[in-house]
Short mmCIF file of C-alpha atoms in Angstrom, two decimals:
data_model
loop_
_atom_site.label_atom_id
_atom_site.label_comp_id
_atom_site.label_asym_id
_atom_site.label_seq_id
_atom_site.Cartn_x
_atom_site.Cartn_y
_atom_site.Cartn_z
CA MET A 1 104.28 86.83 99.35
CA ARG A 2 107.68 85.20 98.97
CA HIS A 3 108.73 88.22 96.92
CA ARG A 4 108.47 90.32 100.09
CA VAL A 5 110.91 88.12 101.98
CA ARG A 6 113.21 91.09 102.62
CA TRP A 7 110.47 93.25 104.17
CA THR A 8 109.06 90.37 106.23
CA TYR A 9 112.57 89.28 107.21
CA SER A 10 113.41 92.77 108.50
CA GLY A 11 110.16 93.18 110.45
CA ARG A 12 110.10 89.64 111.81
CA LEU A 13 113.79 89.71 112.73
CA VAL A 14 113.38 92.93 114.72
CA GLU A 15 110.24 91.63 116.44
CA GLU A 16 111.82 88.28 117.30
CA ILE A 17 115.01 89.89 118.64
CA ALA A 18 112.98 92.39 120.68
CA ALA A 19 110.83 89.60 122.12
CA MET A 20 113.91 87.53 123.01
CA LEU A 21 115.58 90.51 124.66
CA VAL A 22 112.43 91.33 126.64
CA MET A 23 112.12 87.74 127.83
CA GLU A 24 115.80 87.60 128.82
CA LEU A 25 115.59 90.93 130.64
CA ASP A 26 112.39 89.84 132.37
CA GLN A 27 113.95 86.57 133.54
CA GLY A 28 117.17 88.33 134.58
CA GLY A 29 115.20 90.94 136.52
CA ARG A 30 113.20 88.28 138.36
CA GLN A 31 116.33 86.38 139.35
#
């Protein structure tokens, strides 16, 4: 699976960034 690092990296990166943004927006909205 290490040969698909690029595909996993792209998908994971987008998911992680989206999750972080959602958490930040959620916290900012609450405060």
